Coordinates of N, CA and C in Angstrom, one line a residue:
M43 N -29.8 57.6 -9.1 CA -31.0 58.5 -8.3 C -31.3 59.6 -9.8
F44 N -31.1 59.3 -10.8 CA -31.7 59.3 -12.1 C -33.2 59.2 -11.8
I45 N -33.3 57.4 -11.6 CA -35.1 57.3 -11.7 C -35.6 57.9 -10.5
V46 N -34.7 58.5 -9.2 CA -35.3 58.3 -8.0 C -35.8 60.0 -8.7
N47 N -35.3 60.7 -9.0 CA -35.9 62.0 -9.5 C -36.8 62.2 -10.8
E48 N -37.0 61.2 -11.0 CA -38.2 61.2 -12.8 C -39.1 60.8 -11.4
S49 N -38.8 59.9 -10.2 CA -39.7 59.1 -9.8 C -40.6 60.6 -8.7
I50 N -39.7 61.3 -8.4 CA -40.3 62.4 -8.0 C -41.2 63.3 -8.6
R51 N -40.7 63.6 -9.6 CA -41.2 64.4 -10.5 C -42.4 63.9 -11.2
V52 N -43.0 62.8 -11.4 CA -43.6 62.1 -11.8 C -45.0 62.0 -10.9
G53 N -44.7 61.5 -9.8 CA -45.3 61.8 -8.8 C -46.2 62.7 -7.9
A54 N -45.4 63.8 -8.2 CA -45.2 65.1 -8.0 C -46.8 65.3 -8.9
E55 N -46.3 65.4 -10.3 CA -47.5 65.5 -11.3 C -48.9 65.1 -11.1
T56 N -48.6 63.7 -10.6 CA -49.7 62.8 -11.0 C -50.8 63.4 -9.4
G57 N -49.7 63.7 -8.8 CA -50.6 63.9 -7.3 C -51.6 65.0 -7.7
E58 N -51.0 66.3 -8.4 CA -51.4 67.5 -8.0 C -52.7 67.2 -9.5
R59 N -52.2 66.2 -10.4 CA -53.1 66.3 -11.3 C -54.5 65.1 -10.7
L60 N -54.4 64.8 -9.9 CA -55.4 63.7 -9.4 C -56.1 64.2 -7.9
R61 N -55.6 65.7 -7.3 CA -56.3 66.3 -6.5 C -57.2 67.1 -6.7
S62 N -56.6 67.6 -9.1 CA -57.4 68.7 -9.6 C -58.9 68.2 -10.0
W63 N -58.4 66.7 -10.6 CA -59.5 66.0 -11.2 C -60.8 65.6 -10.3
I64 N -60.3 65.4 -8.6 CA -61.3 65.4 -7.6 C -62.2 66.2 -7.2
M65 N -61.0 67.5 -7.0 CA -62.3 68.5 -6.5 C -63.1 69.0 -7.3
K66 N -62.8 68.6 -8.9 CA -64.0 69.3 -9.7 C -64.8 68.7 -10.2
C67 N -64.6 66.8 -9.6 CA -65.4 66.1 -9.6 C -66.9 66.4 -8.7
I68 N -66.3 67.0 -7.6 CA -67.3 67.0 -6.1 C -67.8 68.3 -6.5
K69 N -67.1 69.5 -6.9 CA -67.5 70.4 -7.2 C -68.7 70.5 -8.4
E70 N -68.5 69.8 -9.2 CA -69.9 69.6 -10.6 C -70.5 68.4 -10.4
N71 N -70.6 67.3 -9.7 CA -71.2 65.8 -9.6 C -71.9 65.7 -8.0
S72 N -71.6 66.3 -7.0 CA -72.1 66.2 -5.8 C -72.9 67.5 -5.5
S73 N -74.1 67.1 -4.6 CA -74.4 68.0 -4.1 C -74.2 69.1 -3.0
I74 N -73.1 67.8 -2.3 CA -72.5 68.9 -0.7 C -71.8 69.4 -1.9
G75 N -70.6 69.4 -2.8 CA -69.2 69.9 -3.1 C -70.3 71.4 -4.0
T76 N -71.7 72.1 -4.3 CA -71.9 72.5 -4.9 C -72.5 73.8 -3.6
K77 N -73.2 72.6 -3.1 CA -73.5 73.6 -1.0 C -72.5 73.8 0.1
C78 N -71.3 73.2 -0.3 CA -70.5 72.9 1.1 C -69.2 74.3 0.4
D79 N -69.0 75.4 1.4 CA -67.9 75.7 1.2 C -66.9 75.1 1.9
W80 N -66.0 74.6 1.3 CA -64.6 74.0 0.8 C -63.4 74.6 2.2
K81 N -63.5 76.1 1.7 CA -62.6 77.0 2.3 C -62.8 77.1 3.7
H82 N -63.9 76.7 4.5 CA -64.3 76.6 6.0 C -63.6 75.8 6.5
L83 N -63.3 74.9 6.1 CA -62.0 73.6 6.4 C -60.8 73.7 6.9
R84 N -60.9 74.5 6.3 CA -58.7 75.3 6.8 C -58.6 75.2 8.3
V85 N -57.4 75.0 8.1 CA -57.1 75.0 9.3 C -56.0 76.5 9.0
D86 N -57.1 77.7 9.3 CA -56.0 78.7 9.5 C -56.5 79.5 10.2
T87 N -56.5 79.6 11.6 CA -57.3 79.9 12.7 C -56.2 79.3 14.2
R88 N -55.5 80.4 14.8 CA -55.5 79.9 16.0 C -55.6 78.8 16.8
T89 N -57.3 78.8 16.8 CA -58.3 78.0 17.6 C -58.3 76.9 16.5
K90 N -58.5 76.4 15.7 CA -58.4 76.0 14.5 C -57.4 74.7 14.9
H91 N -56.1 75.7 14.6 CA -54.8 75.1 15.0 C -55.0 74.1 15.9
Y92 N -55.0 74.5 17.4 CA -55.5 74.3 18.7 C -55.9 72.4 18.9
V93 N -56.7 73.1 18.3 CA -58.3 71.9 18.7 C -57.6 70.8 17.3
L94 N -57.6 71.2 16.6 CA -56.8 70.2 15.5 C -55.3 69.1 16.2
I95 N -54.5 70.1 17.0 CA -53.5 69.9 17.3 C -53.6 68.4 18.5
A96 N -54.7 69.3 19.8 CA -55.7 68.5 21.2 C -56.1 67.1 20.6
V97 N -57.0 67.1 19.2 CA -57.8 66.0 18.8 C -56.6 65.1 18.5
M98 N -55.8 65.2 17.8 CA -54.5 64.7 17.4 C -53.3 64.0 18.1
S99 N -53.0 64.9 19.2 CA -52.5 64.6 20.3 C -53.2 63.0 21.0
I100 N -54.4 63.1 21.5 CA -55.0 62.5 22.3 C -54.9 60.6 21.7
L101 N -55.2 60.9 20.3 CA -55.8 59.8 19.3 C -54.2 59.2 19.0
L102 N -53.1 60.1 18.6 CA -51.9 59.3 19.0 C -51.0 58.9 20.3
S103 N -51.6 59.4 21.5 CA -51.4 59.2 22.7 C -52.0 57.2 22.6
C104 N -53.1 57.8 22.0 CA -54.0 56.3 22.6 C -53.5 55.4 21.9
L105 N -53.2 55.7 21.0 CA -52.2 54.5 19.8 C -50.6 54.3 20.4
W106 N -50.7 55.0 20.7 CA -49.3 54.5 21.5 C -49.2 53.7 23.3
V107 N -50.1 53.9 23.3 CA -50.0 53.2 25.1 C -51.0 52.1 24.1
L108 N -51.4 51.7 23.2 CA -51.7 50.5 22.8 C -50.8 49.6 22.6
S109 N -49.9 50.5 21.2 CA -48.8 49.6 21.0 C -47.9 49.5 22.2
I110 N -47.7 50.5 22.7 CA -46.7 50.0 24.1 C -47.4 48.3 24.5
V111 N -48.7 48.1 25.0 CA -49.3 47.0 25.4 C -49.0 46.0 24.5
L112 N -49.3 46.2 23.9 CA -49.2 44.9 22.2 C -47.9 44.5 22.6
A113 N -47.0 45.2 22.1 CA -45.6 45.2 22.2 C -44.8 44.2 23.2
I114 N -45.2 44.4 24.6 CA -44.9 43.8 25.4 C -45.8 42.0 25.9
I115 N -46.6 42.3 25.8 CA -47.4 41.2 25.7 C -46.9 40.4 24.5
K116 N -46.7 40.8 23.2 CA -46.0 39.7 22.4 C -44.9 39.3 22.5
V117 N -43.7 40.2 22.7 CA -42.3 40.1 23.2 C -42.5 39.3 24.0
H118 N -43.1 39.1 25.4 CA -42.8 38.6 26.3 C -43.4 36.5 26.0
S119 N -44.1 36.6 24.8 CA -44.8 35.3 24.5 C -44.1 34.6 23.3
L120 N -43.0 36.0 22.7 CA -42.5 35.6 21.6 C -43.4 35.4 20.0
A121 N -44.8 35.9 20.6 CA -46.1 35.5 19.5 C -45.6 36.4 18.0
D122 N -46.4 35.9 17.2 CA -45.9 36.7 15.9 C -46.5 38.6 15.9
G123 N -46.1 39.0 15.2 CA -46.4 40.9 15.6 C -45.7 41.2 16.2
A124 N -44.0 40.5 16.9 CA -44.0 41.2 17.8 C -43.0 42.2 17.6
V125 N -42.3 42.5 16.1 CA -41.5 43.2 15.7 C -42.2 44.1 15.4
L126 N -43.3 44.1 14.6 CA -44.1 45.2 14.4 C -44.7 45.8 15.4
W127 N -45.1 45.4 16.7 CA -45.9 46.6 17.9 C -44.4 47.0 18.2
L128 N -43.6 46.5 18.3 CA -42.3 47.0 18.9 C -41.7 48.3 18.6
G129 N -41.8 47.9 17.0 CA -41.1 49.0 16.1 C -42.2 50.2 16.2
C130 N -43.7 49.9 16.2 CA -44.6 51.2 16.5 C -44.2 52.1 17.9
S131 N -44.1 50.8 19.3 CA -43.8 51.9 20.6 C -42.4 52.6 20.3
V132 N -41.5 52.4 19.4 CA -40.3 53.0 19.9 C -39.6 53.6 18.6
A133 N -41.3 54.0 17.4 CA -40.7 54.7 16.4 C -41.2 56.4 16.8
P134 N -41.9 56.6 17.5 CA -42.4 57.9 18.3 C -40.4 58.9 18.0
P135 N -39.8 58.4 19.3 CA -38.9 58.3 19.7 C -38.2 59.3 18.2
G136 N -37.7 58.2 17.3 CA -37.0 58.2 16.2 C -37.6 59.4 15.1
V137 N -39.3 60.0 15.6 CA -39.5 60.9 14.5 C -39.4 62.1 15.3
W138 N -39.4 62.2 16.7 CA -38.8 63.2 17.4 C -37.5 63.9 17.1
L139 N -36.7 63.1 17.1 CA -35.1 63.0 17.0 C -34.9 63.4 15.6
R140 N -35.5 63.1 14.6 CA -35.5 63.1 13.2 C -36.1 64.7 13.0
W141 N -37.2 65.3 13.4 CA -37.7 66.4 13.9 C -36.8 67.4 14.1
Y142 N -36.3 67.0 15.0 CA -35.4 67.8 15.8 C -34.0 68.4 14.8
L143 N -33.3 67.2 14.6 CA -32.5 67.7 13.3 C -32.3 68.2 12.3
A144 N -33.7 67.8 12.1 CA -33.8 68.9 10.5 C -34.0 70.0 10.4
R145 N -34.2 70.8 11.9 CA -34.1 71.8 12.5 C -32.7 72.8 11.9
L146 N -32.0 71.9 12.1 CA -30.4 72.1 11.6 C -30.3 72.5 9.9
N147 N -31.2 72.5 9.4 CA -31.1 72.5 7.6 C -31.0 73.8 7.6
G148 N -29.9 74.1 6.8 CA -30.0 75.6 6.3 C -29.0 76.5 7.5
Q149 N -28.7 75.9 8.9 CA -28.3 76.7 10.0 C -26.6 76.9 9.6
G150 N -26.0 75.6 8.0 CA -24.5 76.2 8.4 C -23.8 75.4 9.4
I151 N -22.6 75.5 8.9 CA -21.5 74.8 10.7 C -20.9 76.2 10.7
G152 N -20.1 75.8 12.4 CA -19.7 76.9 12.8 C -20.2 78.0 12.9
K153 N -19.4 78.9 13.9 CA -19.9 80.4 13.9 C -20.0 81.4 12.7
K154 N -19.1 80.7 11.8 CA -19.1 81.7 10.5 C -20.4 81.1 9.9
R155 N -20.6 80.0 9.7 CA -22.5 79.4 9.1 C -22.2 78.7 8.0
S156 N -20.9 78.7 7.5 CA -20.1 77.9 6.7 C -20.9 76.8 5.7
L157 N -21.6 76.8 4.8 CA -21.8 75.3 4.2 C -23.5 75.3 4.4
K158 N -24.0 76.5 3.9 CA -25.5 76.9 4.6 C -26.5 75.6 3.0
W159 N -25.8 75.9 2.8 CA -26.8 74.8 1.6 C -26.9 73.0 1.4
L160 N -25.9 73.2 2.3 CA -26.1 71.3 3.1 C -26.8 71.0 4.0
P161 N -27.4 70.1 4.0 CA -28.3 69.8 5.0 C -28.2 69.0 6.3
I162 N -27.3 69.7 7.2 CA -26.8 69.0 7.8 C -27.7 68.2 8.8
G163 N -28.9 68.8 9.0 CA -30.0 67.4 9.4 C -29.9 66.4 9.1
T164 N -30.4 66.2 7.7 CA -31.1 65.0 7.2 C -29.7 64.1 7.1
L165 N -28.2 64.7 6.8 CA -27.6 64.3 6.7 C -26.7 63.5 8.1
A166 N -26.9 64.5 9.3 CA -26.7 63.7 10.8 C -27.6 62.7 10.7
A167 N -28.8 62.8 10.3 CA -30.1 61.1 10.6 C -29.5 60.1 9.7
N168 N -29.2 60.4 8.8 CA -29.1 58.9 7.8 C -27.8 58.4 8.5
V169 N -26.7 59.0 8.9 CA -25.3 58.6 9.4 C -25.5 58.1 10.7
L170 N -26.4 58.6 11.5 CA -26.3 58.1 12.9 C -27.6 56.5 12.7
A171 N -28.5 57.3 12.2 CA -28.8 56.1 11.8 C -27.9 54.1 11.1
A172 N -27.3 55.0 10.2 CA -26.3 53.9 9.8 C -25.6 53.1 11.3
G173 N -25.1 54.3 12.3 CA -23.9 54.2 13.0 C -25.0 52.7 14.3
I174 N -26.0 53.4 14.1 CA -27.1 53.4 15.3 C -27.1 51.5 14.6
M175 N -27.8 51.5 13.7 CA -28.0 49.3 12.9 C -26.6 49.2 13.3
A176 N -25.5 49.4 12.7 CA -24.6 48.6 13.1 C -24.3 48.3 14.2
S177 N -24.7 49.0 15.6 CA -24.3 48.5 16.7 C -25.3 47.7 16.7
L178 N -26.5 47.7 16.6 CA -27.4 46.7 17.2 C -27.2 45.6 16.1
A179 N -26.6 45.4 14.9 CA -26.3 44.3 14.4 C -25.0 43.4 15.3
V180 N -24.4 44.2 15.9 CA -23.3 43.7 16.7 C -23.6 43.2 17.8
T181 N -25.0 44.0 18.7 CA -25.7 43.0 19.8 C -26.0 42.0 19.5
A182 N -26.8 41.7 18.9 CA -27.4 40.7 18.3 C -26.6 39.5 18.3
K183 N -25.2 39.6 17.4 CA -24.3 38.4 17.2 C -23.5 38.4 18.7
A184 N -23.8 39.4 19.4 CA -23.3 39.2 21.0 C -23.6 38.2 21.8
V185 N -25.0 38.8 22.0 CA -26.2 38.5 22.4 C -26.9 36.7 22.2
N186 N -27.1 36.9 20.6 CA -27.6 35.7 20.2 C -29.0 35.0 21.1
R187 N -29.8 35.7 20.8 CA -31.2 35.3 22.1 C -32.2 35.3 21.1
K188 N -33.5 34.3 21.1 CA -34.5 35.0 19.7 C -35.4 36.4 20.5
R189 N -35.9 36.1 22.0 CA -36.1 37.1 22.6 C -35.3 38.5 22.3
S190 N -34.2 38.7 22.7 CA -33.2 39.6 22.4 C -32.9 40.1 20.8
T191 N -33.5 39.4 19.8 CA -33.7 39.9 18.4 C -34.3 40.1 17.8
T192 N -35.3 39.7 18.5 CA -36.7 40.3 18.3 C -37.1 41.7 18.8
V193 N -36.3 42.1 20.0 CA -36.5 43.3 20.6 C -35.5 44.5 19.7
L194 N -34.3 43.7 18.8 CA -33.4 44.2 18.3 C -34.0 44.8 17.5
N195 N -34.6 43.7 16.2 CA -35.0 44.1 15.4 C -36.4 45.0 15.1
G196 N -37.1 45.2 16.4 CA -38.0 46.2 16.6 C -37.5 47.1 16.7
I197 N -36.5 47.8 17.0 CA -35.9 48.9 17.6 C -35.0 49.6 15.9
Q198 N -34.8 48.3 14.9 CA -34.5 48.6 14.0 C -35.3 49.2 12.8
F199 N -36.5 48.3 13.0 CA -38.1 48.4 12.1 C -38.3 50.1 12.8
G200 N -38.5 50.1 14.0 CA -39.4 51.4 14.2 C -38.7 52.4 14.6
F201 N -36.9 52.8 15.8 CA -37.1 53.7 15.6 C -36.0 54.2 15.0
L202 N -35.1 53.4 14.1 CA -34.5 53.6 12.8 C -35.0 54.0 11.5
G203 N -36.3 53.0 11.5 CA -37.3 53.5 10.5 C -37.8 54.5 10.1
C204 N -37.7 55.3 11.3 CA -38.8 56.9 11.6 C -37.0 57.9 11.4
L205 N -36.2 57.6 11.9 CA -34.8 58.2 12.3 C -34.0 59.0 10.7
S206 N -33.9 57.7 10.0 CA -33.6 57.7 8.7 C -34.5 58.2 7.0
T207 N -34.0 58.5 6.5 CA -34.7 59.1 5.5 C -34.6 59.0 4.6
V208 N -34.7 58.3 3.2 CA -34.9 58.5 2.0 C -35.5 59.5 1.1
S209 N -36.5 59.7 1.5 CA -37.7 60.5 0.9 C -37.2 62.1 1.2
T210 N -36.9 62.6 2.0 CA -36.0 63.5 2.4 C -35.2 64.0 1.7
F211 N -33.9 62.8 1.5 CA -32.9 62.7 0.9 C -32.4 62.8 -0.6
A212 N -33.4 61.8 -1.4 CA -34.4 62.4 -2.7 C -34.6 63.5 -3.3
A213 N -35.3 64.5 -2.2 CA -36.0 65.2 -2.4 C -34.9 66.7 -2.6
E214 N -34.3 66.2 -1.1 CA -33.4 67.6 -1.6 C -32.5 67.5 -2.4
I215 N -31.9 66.6 -3.0 CA -30.9 65.8 -4.2 C -31.8 66.1 -5.6
Y216 N -33.0 66.3 -5.6 CA -33.7 66.5 -6.8 C -33.8 68.0 -7.0
A217 N -34.0 68.6 -5.4 CA -33.9 70.1 -5.5 C -33.0 70.9 -6.2
M218 N -31.6 70.5 -5.5 CA -30.2 70.8 -5.9 C -30.3 71.0 -7.6
R219 N -30.5 69.8 -8.1 CA -30.0 69.6 -9.4 C -31.5 70.2 -10.3
S220 N -32.5 70.1 -9.8 CA -33.5 70.6 -10.5 C -33.0 72.3 -10.8
S221 N -32.4 73.1 -9.5 CA -31.5 74.4 -9.4 C -30.3 74.4 -9.8
G222 N -29.6 73.7 -10.7 CA -28.6 73.7 -11.3 C -27.5 73.5 -10.6
Q223 N -27.9 72.8 -9.1 CA -26.3 73.3 -8.4 C -26.2 71.3 -8.3
I224 N -25.4 70.7 -9.4 CA -25.5 69.5 -9.6 C -24.3 69.0 -9.2
S225 N -23.5 69.8 -9.1 CA -22.2 69.6 -8.2 C -21.6 69.5 -6.3
R226 N -23.3 70.5 -6.1 CA -23.8 70.3 -4.5 C -24.3 69.5 -4.4
A227 N -25.2 68.9 -4.9 CA -26.4 67.5 -5.0 C -25.3 65.5 -5.5
F228 N -23.8 66.4 -5.9 CA -23.1 64.9 -6.0 C -22.7 65.0 -4.2
V229 N -21.8 65.9 -4.1 CA -20.8 66.3 -3.0 C -22.0 65.8 -2.2
Y230 N -23.5 66.4 -1.4 CA -24.1 65.7 -0.7 C -24.7 64.5 -0.5
A231 N -24.4 63.6 -2.2 CA -25.0 62.8 -1.4 C -23.6 61.4 -1.4
S232 N -22.4 62.0 -1.9 CA -21.0 61.4 -1.5 C -21.0 61.3 -0.2
A233 N -21.3 62.5 0.2 CA -21.1 63.0 2.2 C -21.8 61.9 2.8
T234 N -23.2 61.9 2.1 CA -23.7 60.7 2.9 C -23.4 59.1 2.6
F235 N -23.4 58.8 1.5 CA -22.8 57.5 1.6 C -21.4 56.9 2.0
M236 N -20.4 58.2 1.7 CA -19.6 57.6 2.5 C -19.4 57.6 3.8
F237 N -19.8 58.9 4.7 CA -19.7 58.7 6.4 C -20.5 57.4 6.6
S238 N -21.7 57.3 6.3 CA -22.9 56.3 6.5 C -21.7 54.9 6.8
F239 N -21.5 54.4 5.1 CA -20.7 53.6 5.4 C -19.3 53.5 6.2
V240 N -18.9 54.5 6.2 CA -17.4 54.3 7.2 C -17.5 53.9 8.9
L241 N -18.6 54.8 8.6 CA -19.0 54.6 10.6 C -19.7 53.7 10.8
G242 N -20.6 53.0 9.9 CA -20.9 51.3 9.9 C -20.1 50.2 9.5
T243 N -19.7 50.6 9.3 CA -18.2 49.0 9.2 C -17.5 49.1 9.9
L244 N -16.8 50.4 10.9 CA -15.8 50.7 12.2 C -16.5 49.8 13.3
V245 N -18.3 50.7 13.2 CA -18.9 49.7 14.4 C -18.9 48.6 14.3
Y246 N -19.4 48.2 13.2 CA -19.8 46.6 13.6 C -18.6 45.6 13.0
S247 N -17.2 46.5 12.5 CA -16.6 45.6 12.1 C -15.2 45.3 13.3
V248 N -14.5 46.8 14.2 CA -14.0 46.3 14.8 C -14.5 45.8 16.0
P249 N -15.9 45.6 17.0 CA -16.1 44.7 17.7 C -15.9 43.1 17.5
V250 N -16.7 43.1 15.9 CA -16.0 41.7 15.4 C -14.6 40.8 15.0
W251 N -14.0 41.7 14.9 CA -12.7 41.4 15.0 C -12.2 41.3 16.0
V252 N -12.3 42.2 16.8 CA -11.7 41.9 18.3 C -12.7 40.4 18.8
K253 N -13.8 40.5 19.1 CA -14.3 39.2 19.5 C -14.6 38.0 19.3
H254 N -14.1 38.2 17.7 CA -14.5 37.1 16.9 C -15.7 36.7 16.9
Y255 N -17.0 37.4 17.1 CA -18.2 36.8 16.8 C -18.2 36.4 15.0
Q256 N -19.5 35.0 15.5 CA -19.7 34.5 14.2 C -20.9 34.7 13.8

């Protein structure tokens, strides 16, 4: 975690300095930079927000439809890239579920809203992803066919790759440590590892022991 925390610090400082250097070069050396008011490019009005959302929705919808079509073709023929395109097809639901769970952060637990400092949404996303990953691994052992393995790998790559999060988890640990809440950071990290490990082990091991999958 120390390496991760330091990586975040270095990355943030490097990004900020790189941004400042690029903006300085544009304003000093570019005729566009001296004549153009970059503040006009900000999305700071409701109309600009609506236009940007509409454009991005159209682009993302086209890309999603393209991914689904290519995934069907690739999986049917078991061609190269089947896992990649299937992963792109099932990634959006993972993103939406991850976004919905993120809204639980800071809400606390129960009617008294205790443990507000604990990022419940991020914790739930990572633990849920671990459980689903284990169930898919068991399914792969039970079915054991090339096409089914391709489909399961695509779901793991796309849906679970977007549902689970290491970057947010690391950033939250870093924020807790930076604010002096080292004990809370330790509890949060331990809870994430423990719950994910226990759930994943139970989901995977019990069916394997009962059914004697090889």
